mmCIF file of C-alpha atoms in Angstrom:
data_model
loop_
_atom_site.group_PDB
_atom_site.id
_atom_site.type_symbol
_atom_site.label_atom_id
_atom_site.label_comp_id
_atom_site.label_asym_id
_atom_site.label_seq_id
_atom_site.Cartn_x
_atom_site.Cartn_y
_atom_site.Cartn_z
ATOM 1 C CA MET A 1 32.949 -16.790 61.461
ATOM 2 C CA ALA A 2 32.163 -13.212 60.503
ATOM 3 C CA ARG A 3 34.475 -13.504 57.490
ATOM 4 C CA ALA A 4 32.659 -16.684 56.398
ATOM 5 C CA ALA A 5 29.270 -15.032 56.770
ATOM 6 C CA GLY A 6 30.494 -12.032 54.770
ATOM 7 C CA ALA A 7 31.798 -14.314 52.031
ATOM 8 C CA ARG A 8 28.458 -16.123 51.864
ATOM 9 C CA GLY A 9 26.662 -12.770 51.690
ATOM 10 C CA ARG A 10 28.890 -11.587 48.855
ATOM 11 C CA ALA A 11 28.332 -14.874 47.032
ATOM 12 C CA ARG A 12 24.557 -14.534 47.417
ATOM 13 C CA ARG A 13 24.732 -10.944 46.192
ATOM 14 C CA GLY A 14 26.867 -12.051 43.249
ATOM 15 C CA ARG A 15 24.379 -14.766 42.356
ATOM 16 C CA CYS A 16 21.473 -12.353 42.794
ATOM 17 C CA GLY A 17 23.296 -9.794 40.684
ATOM 18 C CA ARG A 18 23.797 -12.336 37.942
ATOM 19 C CA CYS A 19 20.138 -13.413 38.250
ATOM 20 C CA GLY A 20 19.048 -9.794 38.130
ATOM 21 C CA GLN A 21 21.086 -9.141 35.011
ATOM 22 C CA GLY A 22 19.713 -12.294 33.368
ATOM 23 C CA ALA A 23 16.153 -11.361 34.270
ATOM 24 C CA LEU A 24 16.710 -7.840 32.967
ATOM 25 C CA LEU A 25 18.016 -9.149 29.633
ATOM 26 C CA ALA A 26 15.121 -11.605 29.362
ATOM 27 C CA CYS A 27 12.658 -8.828 30.164
ATOM 28 C CA ALA A 28 14.268 -6.544 27.554
ATOM 29 C CA ALA A 29 14.131 -9.295 24.914
ATOM 30 C CA TRP A 30 10.487 -10.042 25.764
ATOM 31 C CA THR A 31 9.573 -6.352 25.569
ATOM 32 C CA ALA A 32 11.433 -5.904 22.267
ATOM 33 C CA GLY A 33 9.639 -8.941 20.866
ATOM 34 C CA TRP A 34 6.249 -7.522 21.734
ATOM 35 C CA VAL A 35 7.144 -4.070 20.396
ATOM 36 C CA LEU A 36 8.241 -5.651 17.105
ATOM 37 C CA ALA A 37 5.096 -7.787 16.966
ATOM 38 C CA GLY A 38 2.963 -4.734 17.631
ATOM 39 C CA ALA A 39 4.728 -2.741 14.916
ATOM 40 C CA LEU A 40 4.230 -5.540 12.411
ATOM 41 C CA LEU A 41 0.565 -5.850 13.381
ATOM 42 C CA LEU A 42 -0.012 -2.124 12.930
ATOM 43 C CA ARG A 43 1.759 -2.178 9.614
ATOM 44 C CA ALA A 44 -0.292 -5.074 8.323
ATOM 45 C CA HIS A 45 -3.567 -3.959 9.931
ATOM 46 C CA PRO A 46 -3.484 -0.193 10.615
ATOM 47 C CA GLY A 47 -7.188 -0.282 11.395
ATOM 48 C CA VAL A 48 -6.591 -1.979 14.760
ATOM 49 C CA LEU A 49 -6.139 1.471 16.320
ATOM 50 C CA SER A 50 -8.926 3.057 14.319
ATOM 51 C CA GLU A 51 -11.768 4.724 16.161
ATOM 52 C CA ARG A 52 -15.263 3.362 15.896
ATOM 53 C CA CYS A 53 -16.984 5.026 12.957
ATOM 54 C CA THR A 54 -20.372 6.351 14.140
ATOM 55 C CA ASP A 55 -23.057 8.615 12.724
ATOM 56 C CA GLU A 56 -23.336 10.478 16.025
ATOM 57 C CA LYS A 57 -19.668 11.479 16.099
ATOM 58 C CA SER A 58 -19.615 12.267 12.367
ATOM 59 C CA ARG A 59 -22.553 14.650 12.768
ATOM 60 C CA ARG A 60 -20.792 16.312 15.729
ATOM 61 C CA ILE A 61 -17.648 16.808 13.611
ATOM 62 C CA LEU A 62 -19.633 18.516 10.839
ATOM 63 C CA ALA A 63 -21.572 20.594 13.374
ATOM 64 C CA ALA A 64 -18.263 21.888 14.797
ATOM 65 C CA LEU A 65 -17.081 22.627 11.252
ATOM 66 C CA CYS A 66 -20.208 24.716 10.612
ATOM 67 C CA GLN A 67 -19.839 26.496 13.924
ATOM 68 C CA ASP A 68 -16.327 27.565 12.903
ATOM 69 C CA TYR A 69 -17.692 28.668 9.523
ATOM 70 C CA ARG A 70 -20.372 30.827 11.124
ATOM 71 C CA GLY A 71 -17.705 32.283 13.432
ATOM 72 C CA GLY A 72 -15.568 33.316 10.458
ATOM 73 C CA VAL A 73 -12.714 30.977 11.389
ATOM 74 C CA LEU A 74 -12.837 29.046 8.114
ATOM 75 C CA THR A 75 -14.562 29.072 4.776
ATOM 76 C CA GLY A 76 -14.842 27.216 1.460
ATOM 77 C CA ASP A 77 -17.052 26.896 -1.593
ATOM 78 C CA LEU A 78 -19.066 24.079 0.008
ATOM 79 C CA CYS A 79 -19.640 25.712 3.403
ATOM 80 C CA GLU A 80 -22.824 27.506 2.397
ATOM 81 C CA ASP A 81 -24.403 24.307 1.038
ATOM 82 C CA LEU A 82 -23.307 22.298 4.086
ATOM 83 C CA CYS A 83 -24.030 24.779 6.860
ATOM 84 C CA VAL A 84 -26.815 27.057 5.580
ATOM 85 C CA ALA A 85 -28.680 25.865 2.490
ATOM 86 C CA GLY A 86 -28.879 22.185 3.445
ATOM 87 C CA LYS A 87 -27.823 21.070 -0.038
ATOM 88 C CA LEU A 88 -24.840 19.055 1.170
ATOM 89 C CA LEU A 89 -26.336 16.396 3.438
ATOM 90 C CA TYR A 90 -24.500 13.870 5.574
ATOM 91 C CA GLN A 91 -25.386 10.248 4.710
ATOM 92 C CA ARG A 92 -23.109 7.869 6.629
ATOM 93 C CA CYS A 93 -19.691 7.342 8.126
ATOM 94 C CA LEU A 94 -17.385 5.346 5.849
ATOM 95 C CA TYR A 95 -14.359 4.978 8.121
ATOM 96 C CA TYR A 96 -12.024 6.587 10.638
ATOM 97 C CA GLU A 97 -8.391 5.544 10.392
ATOM 98 C CA ARG A 98 -5.372 6.956 12.238
ATOM 99 C CA GLY A 99 -7.146 10.287 12.718
ATOM 100 C CA LYS A 100 -8.462 10.475 9.142
ATOM 101 C CA LYS A 101 -12.218 10.985 8.812
ATOM 102 C CA VAL A 102 -14.035 9.801 5.669
ATOM 103 C CA LEU A 103 -17.775 10.459 5.361
ATOM 104 C CA GLN A 104 -20.337 9.956 2.610
ATOM 105 C CA ALA A 105 -22.703 12.795 1.768
ATOM 106 C CA ASP A 106 -25.240 13.825 -0.854
ATOM 107 C CA TRP A 107 -24.467 17.062 -2.661
ATOM 108 C CA ARG A 108 -27.412 18.323 -4.720
ATOM 109 C CA GLY A 109 -28.393 14.743 -5.561
ATOM 110 C CA ARG A 110 -24.829 13.587 -6.242
ATOM 111 C CA PRO A 111 -23.050 11.123 -3.901
ATOM 112 C CA VAL A 112 -19.727 12.530 -2.666
ATOM 113 C CA VAL A 113 -17.101 11.713 -0.053
ATOM 114 C CA LEU A 114 -15.948 14.252 2.532
ATOM 115 C CA LYS A 115 -12.384 13.703 3.744
ATOM 116 C CA SER A 116 -10.038 15.219 6.287
ATOM 117 C CA LYS A 117 -6.761 14.039 7.756
ATOM 118 C CA ARG A 118 -7.850 15.269 11.188
ATOM 119 C CA GLU A 119 -11.116 15.717 13.009
ATOM 120 C CA ALA A 120 -10.934 19.358 14.082
ATOM 121 C CA PHE A 121 -9.782 22.489 12.274
ATOM 122 C CA SER A 122 -7.741 23.375 15.358
ATOM 123 C CA GLY A 123 -5.791 20.138 14.905
ATOM 124 C CA PHE A 124 -3.853 21.666 11.984
ATOM 125 C CA GLN A 125 -0.804 23.895 12.304
ATOM 126 C CA PRO A 126 -1.967 27.518 11.877
ATOM 127 C CA LEU A 127 -0.428 29.820 9.295
ATOM 128 C CA GLY A 128 2.070 31.922 11.254
ATOM 129 C CA LEU A 129 1.781 34.753 8.777
ATOM 130 C CA LEU A 130 -1.899 35.115 9.639
ATOM 131 C CA GLU A 131 -1.179 35.450 13.336
ATOM 132 C CA GLU A 132 1.326 38.210 12.603
ATOM 133 C CA GLU A 133 -1.171 40.049 10.410
ATOM 134 C CA ALA A 134 -4.274 39.340 12.530
ATOM 135 C CA GLU A 135 -4.759 42.967 13.518
ATOM 136 C CA GLU A 136 -4.910 43.962 9.856
ATOM 137 C CA GLY A 137 -7.207 41.084 8.817
ATOM 138 C CA GLY A 138 -4.520 39.461 6.702
ATOM 139 C CA GLN A 139 -5.255 41.845 3.834
ATOM 140 C CA ASP A 140 -1.701 43.166 3.520
ATOM 141 C CA ILE A 141 0.166 39.878 3.138
ATOM 142 C CA PRO A 142 2.033 40.179 -0.174
ATOM 143 C CA GLU A 143 0.918 37.675 -2.802
ATOM 144 C CA ALA A 144 4.531 36.799 -3.621
ATOM 145 C CA GLU A 145 5.111 35.833 0.010
ATOM 146 C CA LEU A 146 1.987 33.662 0.043
ATOM 147 C CA LEU A 147 3.033 31.918 -3.181
ATOM 148 C CA LEU A 148 6.437 31.222 -1.647
ATOM 149 C CA MET A 149 4.812 29.635 1.398
ATOM 150 C CA VAL A 150 2.453 27.517 -0.731
ATOM 151 C CA ALA A 151 5.363 26.327 -2.879
ATOM 152 C CA GLY A 152 7.347 25.500 0.269
ATOM 153 C CA GLN A 153 4.480 23.460 1.693
ATOM 154 C CA VAL A 154 4.107 21.528 -1.582
ATOM 155 C CA LYS A 155 7.841 20.778 -1.579
ATOM 156 C CA ASN A 156 7.624 19.610 2.022
ATOM 157 C CA ALA A 157 4.605 17.371 1.297
ATOM 158 C CA LEU A 158 5.463 15.992 -2.144
ATOM 159 C CA GLY A 159 9.160 16.714 -2.570
ATOM 160 C CA LEU A 160 8.415 18.725 -5.716
ATOM 161 C CA GLU A 161 9.521 22.220 -6.676
ATOM 162 C CA LEU A 162 6.679 23.773 -8.652
ATOM 163 C CA SER A 163 6.511 27.050 -10.527
ATOM 164 C CA ASN A 164 3.986 29.673 -9.467
ATOM 165 C CA SER A 165 1.910 28.944 -12.576
ATOM 166 C CA SER A 166 1.441 25.322 -11.408
ATOM 167 C CA LEU A 167 0.027 26.327 -8.020
ATOM 168 C CA GLY A 168 -3.303 27.623 -9.342
ATOM 169 C CA PRO A 169 -5.437 24.674 -8.087
ATOM 170 C CA LEU A 170 -4.143 25.297 -4.551
ATOM 171 C CA TRP A 171 -4.669 29.071 -4.505
ATOM 172 C CA PRO A 172 -7.443 30.266 -2.151
ATOM 173 C CA GLY A 173 -9.205 32.448 -4.719
ATOM 174 C CA ARG A 174 -9.963 36.149 -4.838
ATOM 175 C CA ARG A 175 -9.498 38.303 -1.778
ATOM 176 C CA GLY A 176 -12.782 39.068 -0.084
ATOM 177 C CA PRO A 177 -14.373 39.756 3.297
ATOM 178 C CA ARG A 178 -13.505 36.217 4.468
ATOM 179 C CA TRP A 179 -9.900 36.383 3.225
ATOM 180 C CA GLN A 180 -8.375 35.429 6.570
ATOM 181 C CA GLY A 181 -10.667 32.383 6.761
ATOM 182 C CA GLN A 182 -9.750 31.531 3.159
ATOM 183 C CA LEU A 183 -6.044 31.549 3.978
ATOM 184 C CA ALA A 184 -6.511 29.546 7.172
ATOM 185 C CA SER A 185 -8.590 26.960 5.293
ATOM 186 C CA MET A 186 -6.069 26.773 2.466
ATOM 187 C CA TRP A 187 -3.255 26.171 4.943
ATOM 188 C CA ALA A 188 -5.165 23.338 6.656
ATOM 189 C CA LEU A 189 -5.822 21.699 3.278
ATOM 190 C CA LEU A 190 -2.184 22.049 2.200
ATOM 191 C CA GLN A 191 -1.156 20.003 5.228
ATOM 192 C CA GLN A 192 -3.027 17.026 3.723
ATOM 193 C CA GLU A 193 -0.862 15.311 1.116
ATOM 194 C CA GLU A 194 -3.819 13.540 -0.495
ATOM 195 C CA TYR A 195 -5.636 16.831 -1.087
ATOM 196 C CA VAL A 196 -2.506 18.286 -2.698
ATOM 197 C CA TYR A 197 -2.125 15.241 -4.979
ATOM 198 C CA PHE A 198 -5.759 15.284 -6.081
ATOM 199 C CA SER A 199 -5.736 19.041 -6.671
ATOM 200 C CA LEU A 200 -2.550 19.078 -8.738
ATOM 201 C CA LEU A 201 -3.275 15.932 -10.768
ATOM 202 C CA GLN A 202 -7.019 16.264 -11.402
ATOM 203 C CA ASP A 203 -6.536 17.962 -14.778
ATOM 204 C CA LEU A 204 -3.607 15.733 -15.728
ATOM 205 C CA SER A 205 -4.863 12.241 -14.961
ATOM 206 C CA ARG A 206 -8.098 10.301 -15.311
ATOM 207 C CA HIS A 207 -6.771 7.822 -12.754
ATOM 208 C CA VAL A 208 -7.158 10.138 -9.731
ATOM 209 C CA LEU A 209 -10.215 11.714 -8.161
ATOM 210 C CA PRO A 210 -10.939 15.399 -8.840
ATOM 211 C CA VAL A 211 -11.533 17.696 -5.864
ATOM 212 C CA LEU A 212 -15.112 18.971 -6.098
ATOM 213 C CA GLY A 213 -14.860 21.615 -3.391
ATOM 214 C CA SER A 214 -14.031 22.170 0.264
ATOM 215 C CA CYS A 215 -15.179 23.627 3.553
ATOM 216 C CA GLY A 216 -12.434 24.399 6.015
ATOM 217 C CA HIS A 217 -10.228 21.336 6.411
ATOM 218 C CA PHE A 218 -12.721 18.962 4.724
ATOM 219 C CA TYR A 219 -12.622 18.423 0.957
ATOM 220 C CA ALA A 220 -15.114 16.619 -1.260
ATOM 221 C CA VAL A 221 -14.382 14.068 -3.969
ATOM 222 C CA GLU A 222 -16.500 11.887 -6.221
ATOM 223 C CA TYR A 223 -18.024 8.839 -4.526
ATOM 224 C CA LEU A 224 -17.056 5.562 -6.183
ATOM 225 C CA ALA A 225 -17.560 2.098 -4.723
ATOM 226 C CA ALA A 226 -14.145 0.938 -3.523
ATOM 227 C CA GLY A 227 -12.687 -2.482 -4.145
ATOM 228 C CA SER A 228 -12.567 -5.103 -1.421
ATOM 229 C CA PRO A 229 -10.928 -8.524 -0.968
ATOM 230 C CA HIS A 230 -14.427 -9.762 -0.047
ATOM 231 C CA HIS A 231 -15.732 -9.162 -3.569
ATOM 232 C CA ARG A 232 -15.435 -12.195 -5.790
ATOM 233 C CA ALA A 233 -13.818 -10.076 -8.533
ATOM 234 C CA LEU A 234 -12.231 -7.595 -6.038
ATOM 235 C CA PHE A 235 -14.498 -4.813 -7.354
ATOM 236 C CA PRO A 236 -18.302 -4.517 -7.280
ATOM 237 C CA LEU A 237 -18.784 -5.090 -11.003
ATOM 238 C CA ASP A 238 -22.555 -5.364 -10.804
ATOM 239 C CA GLU A 239 -22.772 -2.035 -8.941
ATOM 240 C CA ALA A 240 -20.304 -0.173 -11.185
ATOM 241 C CA THR A 241 -21.146 -1.611 -14.591
ATOM 242 C CA GLY A 242 -24.253 -3.757 -14.314
ATOM 243 C CA ALA A 243 -22.207 -6.785 -15.412
ATOM 244 C CA PRO A 244 -23.730 -10.011 -14.067
ATOM 245 C CA ARG A 245 -21.712 -12.095 -11.643
ATOM 246 C CA GLY A 246 -19.625 -14.839 -13.196
ATOM 247 C CA GLY A 247 -19.564 -15.919 -16.827
ATOM 248 C CA GLN A 248 -18.518 -14.083 -19.938
ATOM 249 C CA GLY A 249 -19.678 -10.621 -18.837
ATOM 250 C CA GLN A 250 -17.503 -10.709 -15.730
ATOM 251 C CA ALA A 251 -14.498 -12.073 -17.669
ATOM 252 C CA LYS A 252 -14.756 -9.165 -20.125
ATOM 253 C CA ALA A 253 -15.087 -6.606 -17.313
ATOM 254 C CA VAL A 254 -12.045 -8.037 -15.509
ATOM 255 C CA SER A 255 -9.905 -7.891 -18.675
ATOM 256 C CA ASP A 256 -11.007 -4.256 -19.267
ATOM 257 C CA ILE A 257 -10.135 -3.311 -15.676
ATOM 258 C CA ALA A 258 -6.766 -5.093 -15.904
ATOM 259 C CA LEU A 259 -5.938 -3.090 -19.036
ATOM 260 C CA SER A 260 -6.906 0.099 -17.205
ATOM 261 C CA PHE A 261 -4.539 -0.869 -14.372
ATOM 262 C CA LEU A 262 -1.762 -1.245 -16.953
ATOM 263 C CA ASP A 263 -2.661 2.146 -18.435
ATOM 264 C CA MET A 264 -2.422 3.670 -14.940
ATOM 265 C CA VAL A 265 0.955 1.993 -14.315
ATOM 266 C CA ASN A 266 2.362 3.382 -17.562
ATOM 267 C CA HIS A 267 0.816 6.806 -16.909
ATOM 268 C CA PHE A 268 2.293 7.110 -13.391
ATOM 269 C CA HIS A 269 5.670 5.894 -14.645
ATOM 270 C CA SER A 270 6.035 8.052 -17.746
ATOM 271 C CA ASP A 271 3.641 11.001 -17.957
ATOM 272 C CA PHE A 272 4.814 13.235 -15.094
ATOM 273 C CA SER A 273 8.143 14.972 -14.534
ATOM 274 C CA HIS A 274 8.857 12.344 -11.849
ATOM 275 C CA ARG A 275 7.618 8.773 -11.432
ATOM 276 C CA LEU A 276 4.724 8.364 -9.012
ATOM 277 C CA HIS A 277 5.185 5.413 -6.634
ATOM 278 C CA LEU A 278 2.220 3.697 -4.981
ATOM 279 C CA CYS A 279 3.316 2.165 -1.679
ATOM 280 C CA ASP A 280 -0.023 0.828 -0.438
ATOM 281 C CA ILE A 281 -1.594 -1.173 -3.238
ATOM 282 C CA LYS A 282 -4.753 -3.034 -2.264
ATOM 283 C CA PRO A 283 -8.280 -3.224 -3.708
ATOM 284 C CA GLU A 284 -9.654 -0.849 -1.051
ATOM 285 C CA ASN A 285 -7.486 2.000 -2.366
ATOM 286 C CA PHE A 286 -8.933 1.812 -5.892
ATOM 287 C CA ALA A 287 -12.346 2.066 -7.503
ATOM 288 C CA ILE A 288 -13.729 1.738 -11.015
ATOM 289 C CA ARG A 289 -15.951 4.099 -12.947
ATOM 290 C CA SER A 290 -18.843 2.906 -15.087
ATOM 291 C CA ASP A 291 -16.518 2.879 -18.127
ATOM 292 C CA LEU A 292 -14.181 0.545 -16.144
ATOM 293 C CA THR A 293 -11.454 3.154 -15.693
ATOM 294 C CA VAL A 294 -9.377 2.429 -12.582
ATOM 295 C CA VAL A 295 -9.181 5.358 -10.159
ATOM 296 C CA ALA A 296 -6.829 5.732 -7.192
ATOM 297 C CA ILE A 297 -9.151 6.905 -4.412
ATOM 298 C CA ASP A 298 -6.653 6.843 -1.517
ATOM 299 C CA VAL A 299 -3.166 8.202 -2.209
ATOM 300 C CA ASP A 300 -1.925 8.781 1.338
ATOM 301 C CA MET A 301 0.950 6.408 0.512
ATOM 302 C CA ALA A 302 1.776 7.754 -2.966
ATOM 303 C CA PHE A 303 5.099 9.508 -3.523
ATOM 304 C CA PHE A 304 6.842 11.165 -6.417
ATOM 305 C CA GLU A 305 10.430 10.053 -7.018
ATOM 306 C CA PRO A 306 12.214 12.768 -4.950
ATOM 307 C CA LYS A 307 10.089 12.053 -1.862
ATOM 308 C CA MET A 308 10.376 8.287 -2.421
ATOM 309 C CA ARG A 309 14.165 8.523 -2.396
ATOM 310 C CA GLU A 310 14.070 10.597 0.774
ATOM 311 C CA ILE A 311 11.836 8.013 2.507
ATOM 312 C CA LEU A 312 13.873 4.975 1.449
ATOM 313 C CA GLU A 313 17.340 6.371 2.156
ATOM 314 C CA GLN A 314 17.456 5.459 5.869
ATOM 315 C CA ASN A 315 19.969 3.792 8.191
ATOM 316 C CA CYS A 316 19.789 0.000 8.164
ATOM 317 C CA THR A 317 21.328 -3.221 9.453
ATOM 318 C CA GLY A 318 19.579 -5.472 6.921
ATOM 319 C CA ASP A 319 17.246 -5.432 3.925
ATOM 320 C CA GLU A 320 14.210 -5.707 6.199
ATOM 321 C CA ASP A 321 14.923 -2.125 7.379
ATOM 322 C CA CYS A 322 14.575 -0.858 3.799
ATOM 323 C CA SER A 323 10.944 -1.801 3.282
ATOM 324 C CA PHE A 324 8.227 0.859 3.354
ATOM 325 C CA PHE A 325 4.873 -0.878 2.895
ATOM 326 C CA ASP A 326 4.861 -1.982 -0.789
ATOM 327 C CA CYS A 327 8.041 -0.088 -1.684
ATOM 328 C CA PHE A 328 11.498 -1.410 -0.846
ATOM 329 C CA SER A 329 15.185 -1.001 -1.565
ATOM 330 C CA LYS A 330 18.336 -2.844 -0.421
ATOM 331 C CA CYS A 331 20.613 -2.267 2.556
ATOM 332 C CA ASP A 332 24.229 -1.406 1.720
ATOM 333 C CA LEU A 333 26.030 -3.026 4.669
ATOM 334 C CA ARG A 334 29.262 -1.182 3.848
ATOM 335 C CA VAL A 335 27.687 2.088 4.987
ATOM 336 C CA ASN A 336 24.560 0.735 6.751
ATOM 337 C CA LYS A 337 22.334 2.790 4.501
ATOM 338 C CA CYS A 338 19.286 1.821 2.435
ATOM 339 C CA GLY A 339 19.522 2.536 -1.265
ATOM 340 C CA ALA A 340 17.490 5.517 -2.410
ATOM 341 C CA GLN A 341 16.339 3.691 -5.551
ATOM 342 C CA ARG A 342 13.171 1.634 -5.190
ATOM 343 C CA LEU A 343 13.852 -1.947 -6.326
ATOM 344 C CA ASN A 344 10.323 -3.151 -7.019
ATOM 345 C CA SER A 345 7.624 -1.364 -9.028
ATOM 346 C CA ASN A 346 3.937 -0.487 -9.126
ATOM 347 C CA LEU A 347 3.482 -3.122 -11.840
ATOM 348 C CA GLN A 348 5.039 -5.928 -9.789
ATOM 349 C CA VAL A 349 2.863 -5.192 -6.743
ATOM 350 C CA ILE A 350 -0.325 -4.926 -8.839
ATOM 351 C CA CYS A 351 0.504 -8.268 -10.471
ATOM 352 C CA ASP A 352 1.100 -9.798 -7.049
ATOM 353 C CA LYS A 353 -1.848 -8.351 -5.130
ATOM 354 C CA ILE A 354 -4.531 -7.964 -7.801
ATOM 355 C CA PHE A 355 -3.775 -9.824 -11.038
ATOM 356 C CA ARG A 356 -2.875 -13.070 -9.236
ATOM 357 C CA ARG A 357 -6.386 -13.126 -7.804
ATOM 358 C CA TRP A 358 -7.972 -12.735 -11.242
ATOM 359 C CA PHE A 359 -5.710 -14.923 -13.335
ATOM 360 C CA SER A 360 -5.145 -17.886 -11.062
ATOM 361 C CA TYR A 361 -4.682 -21.577 -11.731
ATOM 362 C CA PRO A 362 -6.717 -23.719 -12.373
ATOM 363 C CA LEU A 363 -8.095 -21.688 -15.259
ATOM 364 C CA LYS A 364 -11.732 -20.706 -15.134
ATOM 365 C CA SER A 365 -13.352 -19.084 -18.167
ATOM 366 C CA PRO A 366 -14.756 -21.431 -20.855
ATOM 367 C CA ALA A 367 -15.079 -18.460 -23.226
ATOM 368 C CA ILE A 368 -11.275 -18.048 -23.423
ATOM 369 C CA SER A 369 -9.008 -20.659 -25.002
ATOM 370 C CA PHE A 370 -6.957 -22.816 -22.657
ATOM 371 C CA GLN A 371 -3.703 -21.775 -24.364
ATOM 372 C CA LEU A 372 -4.408 -18.048 -23.916
ATOM 373 C CA GLN A 373 -5.443 -18.453 -20.282
ATOM 374 C CA LEU A 374 -2.276 -20.440 -19.583
ATOM 375 C CA GLN A 375 -0.083 -17.800 -21.237
ATOM 376 C CA LEU A 376 -1.807 -15.053 -19.213
ATOM 377 C CA TRP A 377 -1.384 -16.983 -15.973
ATOM 378 C CA GLU A 378 2.324 -17.542 -16.690
ATOM 379 C CA ALA A 379 2.847 -13.857 -17.544
ATOM 380 C CA VAL A 380 1.190 -12.765 -14.282
ATOM 381 C CA GLN A 381 3.407 -15.163 -12.276
ATOM 382 C CA GLU A 382 6.500 -13.835 -14.043
ATOM 383 C CA CYS A 383 5.446 -10.250 -13.317
ATOM 384 C CA ALA A 384 4.533 -10.856 -9.668
ATOM 385 C CA ASP A 385 7.727 -12.801 -8.895
ATOM 386 C CA SER A 386 10.096 -10.268 -10.494
ATOM 387 C CA PRO A 387 10.623 -7.159 -8.305
ATOM 388 C CA ARG A 388 12.071 -5.352 -11.312
ATOM 389 C CA ALA A 389 9.359 -6.382 -13.749
ATOM 390 C CA ALA A 390 10.861 -5.661 -17.158
ATOM 391 C CA PRO A 391 9.056 -3.491 -19.727
ATOM 392 C CA SER A 392 8.746 -6.623 -21.853
ATOM 393 C CA VAL A 393 6.475 -8.151 -19.174
ATOM 394 C CA PHE A 394 4.241 -5.077 -19.285
ATOM 395 C CA TRP A 395 3.820 -5.334 -23.062
ATOM 396 C CA LYS A 396 3.310 -9.104 -22.871
ATOM 397 C CA LEU A 397 0.478 -8.662 -20.366
ATOM 398 C CA ARG A 398 -1.078 -5.932 -22.477
ATOM 399 C CA ARG A 399 -0.943 -8.055 -25.614
ATOM 400 C CA LEU A 400 -2.460 -11.088 -23.860
ATOM 401 C CA LEU A 401 -5.263 -9.053 -22.293
ATOM 402 C CA GLN A 402 -6.129 -7.514 -25.657
ATOM 403 C CA ALA A 403 -6.190 -11.022 -27.176
ATOM 404 C CA THR A 404 -8.523 -12.047 -24.325
ATOM 405 C CA GLN A 405 -10.869 -9.197 -25.214
ATOM 406 C CA ARG A 406 -10.925 -10.268 -28.847
ATOM 407 C CA GLU A 407 -11.766 -13.866 -27.947
ATOM 408 C CA LEU A 408 -14.576 -12.725 -25.643
ATOM 409 C CA GLN A 409 -15.994 -10.421 -28.314
ATOM 410 C CA GLY A 410 -15.844 -13.279 -30.823
ATOM 411 C CA ALA A 411 -17.721 -15.564 -28.411
ATOM 412 C CA GLU A 412 -20.556 -12.996 -28.192
ATOM 413 C CA LYS A 413 -21.258 -13.200 -31.956
#
């Protein structure tokens, strides 16, 4: 009897054990599914974890910045105007995203954008060299050692090895009574990849924003109205150029902007020592000037070739593991490693995400011949559907857009 009861108990435990294992596996699969879904959601919509953008908090952030300035912790060529003279005035909060703070301000009658990767100055890694030299006010740090540290930070951020002569835009300026604050501010700015890009490229490219100045960890750039999928033409043409909505004026503006996008693609591909890859291409990350030049206003996901290779070359079990936003490579299953070479291009993604919206079917503009519109639509489809868009596609698009401009100019006469 006891043996029978023991056997039944073992059987129940065996069944319970099997049930427990099954439940555990089901729970693990359910959890993994939700983790994957959450990761995909965050990738597609990073703003879901963004803080609420408020004027009250933005003013508090700038007040703390000015308090640190008055305490000698930080400095910058815009601090006096922001914190003392009242010539740099906060206007509104544009957005907070994953810690990044982006605010609009008026600087001596000029609209500007204040940006920082983090809210507080204390949120950045301090310069260890300053802590070692604190008793001496940082005055005795050799310039060669500082240049070495700046170059190392640029290599870490961008993957580029630059000569000392190329680091001028990042140098903190002449030594003065606030030298320690200058160095601390420089180090906080160097930890922001976008600031480094804008600073180094501002004299080399008309397709990036110039840095107008800084105060501590915040830097100022030109304010331009960003694109948006909610705009009929993706960009606020009436605000930027005065072009009326719809009709011939809008068609001409769109063809001019498309040509500027092509100019930017060619420029980023050919005019630097390494190709510059844009891995987050969407209207919101670009703006247009009044002359219809396209400007990259958010380059947090831009990478020169060495850094791009480093990012892509990861372990993988399939091609889906080799995709980094708009940049992807292929998984080599023999070694379970992603290829370091990006397979698609800036041109292909721009064709897919921007040009498709403009040059869609059915064709729209009565001022452009049906044959030309059809050829342009076909060229955009070819470009968008070919990850390795050939140079011939680039030149075909350029030729067709120039022909579009000529037809529109002829219709005006």
